Coordinates of C-alpha atoms in Angstrom, one line a residue:
Chain Z
M2 CA -64.1 18.5 -0.7
A3 CA -62.5 22.0 -1.1
P4 CA -62.0 23.9 2.2
S5 CA -64.5 26.6 2.9
Y6 CA -63.6 30.3 3.1
Q7 CA -63.6 30.2 6.9
E8 CA -61.4 27.1 7.0
M9 CA -58.9 28.8 4.6
L10 CA -59.1 32.0 6.6
A11 CA -58.2 30.2 9.8
E12 CA -55.2 28.6 8.2
Y13 CA -54.2 32.0 6.6
L14 CA -54.4 33.8 10.0
D15 CA -52.1 31.2 11.4
F16 CA -49.7 31.3 8.4
T17 CA -49.5 35.1 8.5
R18 CA -49.0 35.7 12.3
S19 CA -47.1 39.0 12.6
P20 CA -46.4 41.5 15.3
V21 CA -46.9 44.4 12.8
R22 CA -50.2 43.4 11.3
D23 CA -53.2 42.6 13.5
R24 CA -55.9 40.0 12.8
A25 CA -58.4 42.6 11.4
E26 CA -55.8 43.8 8.8
R27 CA -55.0 40.2 7.9
R28 CA -58.6 39.2 7.5
K29 CA -58.9 42.1 5.0
D30 CA -55.8 40.9 3.3
F31 CA -57.3 37.4 2.9
A32 CA -60.5 38.8 1.6
E33 CA -58.6 40.7 -1.0
L34 CA -56.6 37.7 -2.0
W35 CA -59.7 35.6 -2.2
R36 CA -61.4 38.1 -4.5
N37 CA -58.3 38.7 -6.7
P38 CA -59.6 37.9 -10.2
E39 CA -56.1 36.7 -11.3
V40 CA -56.1 34.1 -8.4
Q41 CA -58.0 31.0 -9.2
A42 CA -56.9 28.7 -6.5
L43 CA -55.5 28.8 -3.0
K44 CA -54.2 25.9 -0.9
F45 CA -52.0 25.3 2.1
I46 CA -49.8 22.3 1.4
S47 CA -48.1 22.6 4.9
T48 CA -48.1 25.0 7.8
D49 CA -45.4 27.1 6.2
T50 CA -46.3 26.9 2.5
L51 CA -49.2 28.5 0.6
V52 CA -49.8 27.7 -3.1
I53 CA -51.5 30.2 -5.2
G54 CA -52.9 29.3 -8.7
T55 CA -53.0 32.1 -11.1
T56 CA -55.1 32.7 -14.3
M57 CA -53.3 32.9 -17.6
M58 CA -50.4 35.4 -17.4
T59 CA -49.5 37.4 -20.4
A60 CA -46.6 39.8 -21.1
R61 CA -45.8 42.2 -23.9
C62 CA -42.6 42.1 -25.9
Y63 CA -41.0 45.6 -25.7
E64 CA -39.5 45.1 -29.1
S65 CA -42.4 43.8 -31.2
G66 CA -45.2 45.1 -29.1
A67 CA -46.9 41.7 -29.3
L68 CA -48.7 40.1 -26.3
H69 CA -47.6 36.6 -25.4
E70 CA -49.3 34.0 -23.3
I71 CA -46.7 33.0 -20.7
G72 CA -48.8 30.4 -18.7
E73 CA -50.9 29.7 -15.7
F74 CA -48.7 29.6 -12.6
L75 CA -48.4 28.0 -9.2
I76 CA -46.8 30.5 -6.9
F77 CA -45.4 28.8 -3.8
I78 CA -45.1 31.2 -0.8
V79 CA -43.0 29.9 2.1
R80 CA -43.0 31.6 5.4
Y81 CA -41.7 30.4 8.7
R82 CA -39.9 31.6 11.8
T83 CA -36.4 30.3 12.6
H84 CA -34.9 31.6 15.8
R85 CA -36.3 35.1 15.8
M86 CA -36.1 35.9 12.1
W87 CA -39.0 35.3 9.6
K88 CA -37.7 33.3 6.6
C89 CA -39.5 33.9 3.4
E90 CA -39.3 32.3 0.0
F91 CA -41.3 32.4 -3.2
W92 CA -41.0 30.0 -6.1
F93 CA -42.9 29.5 -9.4
Y94 CA -44.2 26.6 -11.5
N95 CA -45.7 27.1 -14.9
I96 CA -48.4 24.5 -15.3
T97 CA -49.2 25.2 -18.9
H98 CA -46.3 26.6 -20.9
I99 CA -42.9 25.4 -19.8
V100 CA -40.6 26.2 -22.8
E101 CA -37.2 24.6 -23.2
G102 CA -37.2 24.1 -19.4
K103 CA -38.0 27.7 -18.6
H104 CA -41.1 28.7 -16.6
H105 CA -41.0 32.3 -17.8
P106 CA -38.5 34.5 -19.8
H107 CA -37.1 35.6 -16.4
I108 CA -37.6 32.4 -14.3
I109 CA -34.9 29.7 -14.3
T110 CA -35.5 26.2 -13.0
E111 CA -33.8 25.6 -9.7
E112 CA -32.3 22.2 -10.3
K113 CA -32.3 21.2 -6.6
R114 CA -35.6 22.7 -5.4
K115 CA -38.7 20.6 -5.5
I116 CA -42.0 21.6 -3.8
A117 CA -44.9 19.2 -3.8
G118 CA -43.2 17.2 -6.5
H119 CA -42.6 20.2 -8.8
L120 CA -39.1 21.3 -9.9
V121 CA -39.7 25.0 -9.2
G122 CA -38.3 28.1 -10.7
R123 CA -36.4 31.1 -9.3
L124 CA -37.0 34.6 -10.5
C125 CA -34.1 36.6 -11.8
I126 CA -35.7 40.0 -12.0
I127 CA -34.4 42.0 -9.0
D128 CA -36.8 45.0 -9.2
G129 CA -39.4 44.7 -6.6
Q130 CA -38.2 41.4 -5.0
H131 CA -37.3 43.0 -1.7
S132 CA -40.8 44.5 -1.5
V133 CA -42.2 41.0 -2.0
Y134 CA -40.1 39.5 0.7
Q135 CA -41.0 42.4 3.0
A136 CA -44.7 41.8 2.3
I137 CA -44.4 38.1 3.0
R138 CA -42.3 38.8 6.1
T139 CA -44.9 41.1 7.6
G140 CA -47.7 38.7 6.8
N141 CA -49.3 40.6 3.9
I142 CA -49.7 37.8 1.3
S143 CA -52.3 39.7 -0.7
E144 CA -49.8 42.5 -1.4
A145 CA -47.0 39.9 -2.1
T146 CA -49.3 38.1 -4.6
M147 CA -50.2 41.3 -6.4
R148 CA -46.5 42.2 -6.8
L149 CA -45.6 38.7 -7.9
I150 CA -48.4 38.7 -10.5
R151 CA -47.2 42.1 -11.8
I152 CA -43.7 40.6 -12.1
L153 CA -45.0 37.6 -14.0
K154 CA -46.5 40.0 -16.5
T155 CA -43.2 41.7 -16.9
Y156 CA -40.8 41.2 -19.8
Q157 CA -37.6 43.2 -19.8
T158 CA -34.0 43.0 -21.1
W159 CA -31.7 40.1 -20.5
P160 CA -34.2 37.3 -20.3
F161 CA -33.1 33.6 -19.9
L162 CA -35.2 32.9 -22.9
D163 CA -36.7 35.3 -25.4
I164 CA -40.5 35.9 -25.1
S165 CA -40.9 35.0 -28.7
H166 CA -40.7 31.3 -27.6
W167 CA -44.1 31.7 -25.9
P168 CA -47.3 31.8 -28.1
K169 CA -48.7 35.1 -29.1
V170 CA -52.1 36.0 -27.9
E171 CA -54.7 35.7 -30.6
Q172 CA -56.6 38.8 -31.5
G173 CA -59.4 39.3 -29.0
A174 CA -58.7 36.0 -27.1
V175 CA -57.0 37.3 -23.9
H176 CA -56.7 40.8 -22.6
E177 CA -54.0 42.2 -20.3
Chain C
M7 CA -23.4 76.6 26.9
S8 CA -21.2 79.3 25.5
D9 CA -22.6 82.5 23.9
I10 CA -21.3 81.4 20.6
S11 CA -23.1 78.0 20.9
E12 CA -26.3 79.7 22.0
S13 CA -26.3 81.9 18.9
F14 CA -25.3 78.9 16.8
F15 CA -28.3 76.8 17.8
F16 CA -30.8 79.6 18.5
R17 CA -32.8 79.2 15.3
H18 CA -33.9 75.7 15.7
R19 CA -34.4 75.7 19.5
S20 CA -38.2 75.1 19.1
V21 CA -37.4 71.9 17.2
F22 CA -34.4 70.6 19.2
S23 CA -32.9 72.2 22.3
A24 CA -29.2 71.4 22.6
S25 CA -29.1 73.0 26.1
V26 CA -31.4 70.3 27.6
F27 CA -30.3 67.3 25.6
T28 CA -27.8 65.5 27.9
E29 CA -27.8 61.9 26.7
D30 CA -24.7 60.4 25.1
V31 CA -25.0 59.5 21.5
H32 CA -23.2 56.5 19.9
I33 CA -22.7 56.3 16.2
V34 CA -21.9 52.7 15.2
G35 CA -20.5 52.9 11.7
C36 CA -18.9 56.1 10.5
G37 CA -19.3 55.6 6.7
G38 CA -22.0 57.0 4.4
M39 CA -24.9 57.2 6.9
G40 CA -22.9 57.6 10.1
S41 CA -20.7 60.4 8.9
H42 CA -23.6 62.5 7.7
I43 CA -25.6 61.8 10.8
A44 CA -22.7 62.7 13.1
Q45 CA -22.2 66.0 11.2
S46 CA -25.9 66.9 11.3
L47 CA -26.1 66.1 15.0
V48 CA -23.3 68.4 15.8
R49 CA -24.9 71.2 13.7
M50 CA -28.0 70.7 15.9
G51 CA -25.9 71.1 19.0
V52 CA -25.5 67.5 20.2
G53 CA -22.1 67.1 21.9
E54 CA -22.4 70.3 23.9
K55 CA -23.9 68.7 27.0
S56 CA -23.2 65.1 26.1
T57 CA -20.6 63.1 24.3
I58 CA -20.7 61.7 20.7
H59 CA -19.1 58.3 20.6
L60 CA -17.8 57.3 17.2
W61 CA -17.3 53.6 16.4
D62 CA -15.6 52.3 13.3
D63 CA -12.5 50.1 12.6
D64 CA -12.0 51.3 9.1
K65 CA -10.0 54.1 7.3
F66 CA -11.2 56.6 4.7
E67 CA -10.4 55.8 1.1
F68 CA -10.6 57.8 -2.1
H69 CA -13.8 56.2 -3.2
N70 CA -15.5 57.3 0.1
L71 CA -15.4 60.9 -1.2
A72 CA -18.4 60.1 -3.3
N73 CA -20.8 59.6 -0.4
Q74 CA -19.2 60.2 3.0
A75 CA -18.8 63.4 4.9
I76 CA -15.1 63.9 4.5
T77 CA -12.6 65.8 2.4
T78 CA -9.4 64.7 0.5
K79 CA -7.4 65.8 3.5
Y80 CA -8.6 62.8 5.5
V81 CA -8.1 60.0 3.0
G82 CA -6.0 57.3 4.6
E83 CA -6.9 58.3 8.2
R84 CA -9.0 56.3 10.6
K85 CA -12.6 57.2 10.1
V86 CA -13.3 57.9 13.7
S87 CA -10.3 60.3 14.0
A88 CA -11.0 62.1 10.8
L89 CA -14.7 62.5 11.6
A90 CA -14.0 63.7 15.2
S91 CA -11.7 66.3 13.7
L92 CA -14.4 67.4 11.2
L93 CA -17.0 67.6 14.0
R94 CA -14.7 69.9 16.0
Q95 CA -14.3 72.1 13.0
I96 CA -18.1 72.6 13.0
N97 CA -18.2 73.2 16.8
L98 CA -15.1 73.5 18.9
N99 CA -17.1 72.7 22.0
C100 CA -18.3 69.4 20.7
K101 CA -17.2 66.4 22.9
T102 CA -16.3 63.2 21.0
R103 CA -14.8 59.9 21.9
E104 CA -13.1 57.8 19.2
N105 CA -13.4 54.0 19.2
S106 CA -11.4 52.6 16.3
H107 CA -12.1 48.9 17.0
R108 CA -14.9 46.8 15.8
I109 CA -17.8 46.7 18.2
S110 CA -18.6 43.2 19.0
K111 CA -20.6 43.5 22.2
A112 CA -22.8 46.4 23.1
G113 CA -21.5 46.7 26.7
G114 CA -19.9 50.1 25.9
L115 CA -23.1 51.6 24.5
S116 CA -25.5 53.9 26.2
G117 CA -28.1 56.6 25.6
V118 CA -29.0 57.0 21.9
V119 CA -27.5 54.5 19.6
F120 CA -27.4 55.0 15.8
I121 CA -26.6 51.8 13.9
C122 CA -25.2 52.7 10.5
I123 CA -23.3 49.6 9.5
D124 CA -23.2 47.6 6.3
T125 CA -24.3 44.1 7.0
M126 CA -27.5 42.5 8.5
S127 CA -25.5 40.0 10.4
D128 CA -23.5 42.7 12.2
R129 CA -26.8 44.6 13.0
I130 CA -28.3 41.4 14.5
Q131 CA -25.2 40.8 16.6
I132 CA -25.2 44.3 18.0
M133 CA -29.0 44.3 18.6
E134 CA -28.9 40.9 20.5
S135 CA -26.3 42.5 22.7
I136 CA -28.1 45.8 23.1
E137 CA -31.2 44.0 24.4
R138 CA -29.3 43.0 27.5
N139 CA -28.0 46.6 28.0
P140 CA -30.4 48.7 30.1
N141 CA -28.3 51.8 29.5
V142 CA -29.4 52.1 25.9
S143 CA -32.6 54.1 25.8
V144 CA -33.3 54.2 22.1
V145 CA -31.9 52.7 18.9
I146 CA -32.1 54.4 15.5
E147 CA -31.1 51.9 12.8
T148 CA -30.8 52.9 9.2
R149 CA -30.7 50.9 5.9
M150 CA -30.7 52.1 2.3
S151 CA -30.1 51.3 -1.3
S152 CA -30.1 53.6 -4.3
R153 CA -33.9 52.9 -4.6
S154 CA -35.1 53.3 -1.0
G155 CA -34.3 54.2 2.5
V156 CA -35.7 53.1 5.8
S157 CA -35.0 54.1 9.4
Y158 CA -36.2 52.3 12.5
C159 CA -36.4 54.1 15.9
F160 CA -37.3 51.9 18.8
D161 CA -36.9 51.1 22.5
P162 CA -34.6 48.1 22.8
Q163 CA -36.0 47.4 26.3
S164 CA -39.5 46.9 24.9
S165 CA -40.2 43.3 23.9
R166 CA -43.0 44.6 21.6
H167 CA -40.6 46.9 19.7
I168 CA -38.0 44.1 19.5
D169 CA -40.5 41.7 18.0
C170 CA -41.5 44.3 15.4
W171 CA -37.9 45.0 14.6
W172 CA -37.2 41.3 14.0
T173 CA -40.1 41.2 11.6
H174 CA -38.1 43.6 9.4
T175 CA -34.9 41.6 9.7
Y176 CA -33.5 39.4 6.9
T177 CA -30.3 37.7 5.9
D178 CA -27.3 39.3 4.1
E179 CA -28.1 37.1 1.2
E180 CA -31.4 38.7 0.7
A181 CA -29.8 42.2 1.2
D182 CA -27.3 41.4 -1.5
E183 CA -30.1 40.5 -3.9
Q184 CA -31.6 43.9 -3.5
T185 CA -28.8 45.6 -5.4
G186 CA -29.4 43.6 -8.5
C187 CA -27.0 43.4 -11.4
G188 CA -24.9 46.5 -11.8
G189 CA -27.1 48.5 -9.4
T190 CA -25.6 51.5 -7.6
V191 CA -25.7 51.0 -3.9
S192 CA -24.8 54.2 -2.0
I193 CA -25.5 57.3 -3.9
I194 CA -25.3 60.6 -2.0
S195 CA -29.0 61.5 -2.6
A196 CA -30.2 58.3 -1.0
I197 CA -27.8 58.8 1.9
L198 CA -29.0 62.3 2.6
G199 CA -32.6 61.2 2.2
T200 CA -32.2 58.4 4.7
T201 CA -30.2 60.6 7.0
M202 CA -33.2 62.9 7.1
L203 CA -35.5 60.1 8.2
A204 CA -33.2 59.2 11.1
L205 CA -32.7 62.8 12.2
R206 CA -36.5 63.4 12.3
Q207 CA -36.9 60.3 14.4
F208 CA -34.1 61.6 16.7
E209 CA -35.8 65.0 17.0
D210 CA -39.1 63.3 17.9
Y211 CA -37.4 61.2 20.5
A212 CA -35.5 64.1 22.0
R213 CA -38.7 66.1 22.2
T214 CA -40.8 63.4 23.9
G215 CA -38.0 61.5 25.8
S216 CA -39.4 58.2 24.6
A217 CA -39.5 55.9 21.5
H218 CA -43.1 55.0 22.2
G219 CA -45.8 56.6 20.2
L220 CA -43.4 57.8 17.6
R221 CA -43.0 56.8 13.9
N222 CA -41.0 53.7 14.6
R223 CA -40.5 52.8 11.0
A224 CA -40.0 55.5 8.3
Y225 CA -39.6 54.5 4.7
I226 CA -39.0 56.4 1.5
D227 CA -39.0 55.1 -2.1
Y228 CA -36.6 57.2 -4.1
D229 CA -38.1 56.3 -7.5
T230 CA -41.7 57.3 -6.6
F231 CA -41.0 59.6 -3.7
R232 CA -43.6 57.6 -1.8
T233 CA -43.2 57.6 2.0
S234 CA -44.8 55.5 4.7
T235 CA -44.5 55.3 8.4
A236 CA -45.6 52.8 11.1
T237 CA -46.0 53.0 14.8
W238 CA -45.4 49.9 16.8
E239 CA -47.6 50.6 19.8
S240 CA -50.9 48.7 19.3
E241 CA -50.8 45.2 20.5
P242 CA -52.2 43.2 17.6
D243 CA -54.0 40.0 18.2
W244 CA -51.3 37.8 16.8
D245 CA -51.2 35.1 19.5

């Protein structure tokens, strides 16, 4: 049986413990995350790893203007304390549209990194990554998720694989 | 204070009073951030009733002209010597002490400590040492890239402040990733912007005599000009 909101909230509060964000703020964060229309699943697979399942992500090609379906993603957010520093990681897994081994035009498969049995991908876009790490570090997973989803919907120059390899969105089928 | 100094600092006396500020100031790292902070502090009158201690084991090179407070005359000289000379050209009465070796332990630090160094690992090493030094009353630690600047101002004797500072600490690996591919790291506009954050925190500290109740974290995004601040005083229920 799927965990209830309260059960998930209790795990979330423990996962996001932070001296710079109090419980009330983190309760609000969780409510935002829970209500995010682009998040369709949340699950803790360990005390330091939260998995977020997204809806279909699309991105627009800056050359052709066409909208492409990139896929539904699992976002793995890892947060734990070692010595005094908070270590943060985020990884991706495309559950619907892995193309030629690539999860996304800008996500490369990390050959040695498996989480929950999935060979996960590492993002190459630098813009905004520090803000994501900062959000995870301070325990604001809602903000981190919004930023990561925004990045998943981004297509820019120097991809690992051209966006044309992903299917175009049919007229009227999916909206940005 | 001499008559010349009095007239020098008269205009900003309501914001910062050099005649009553007696704490020593240590500037750890005399590069982009450190050189501009040092120069600005002297212009405010710091160094009249206290000493400015400069810490850096490096020499100025030509490429430093792009973002550090020096002139071609000082290229090739030790940063601490060149900077001390520049500071005295601003105010002859300014007292400085030059430390041209790498600071490994914080035993020699006291009063107000500005940390303006390059690597996170060095910052962590100095901070772990400062925590055991009761002579340091406030730390102002700056970080910047071409896209953003942040300054932390906190009481190193406060376990609450230290916990909060650690929450904003990361590895050098993550810091390197911030610059991206071909990104410019230290542009003068970002340096001056971040210097402003640190100086405002210093002014606040000097006025109140405490790092508590201040804006402990001040952040600016140079692309959007968005700023944010945080105060680390409330005790959140974080267990």
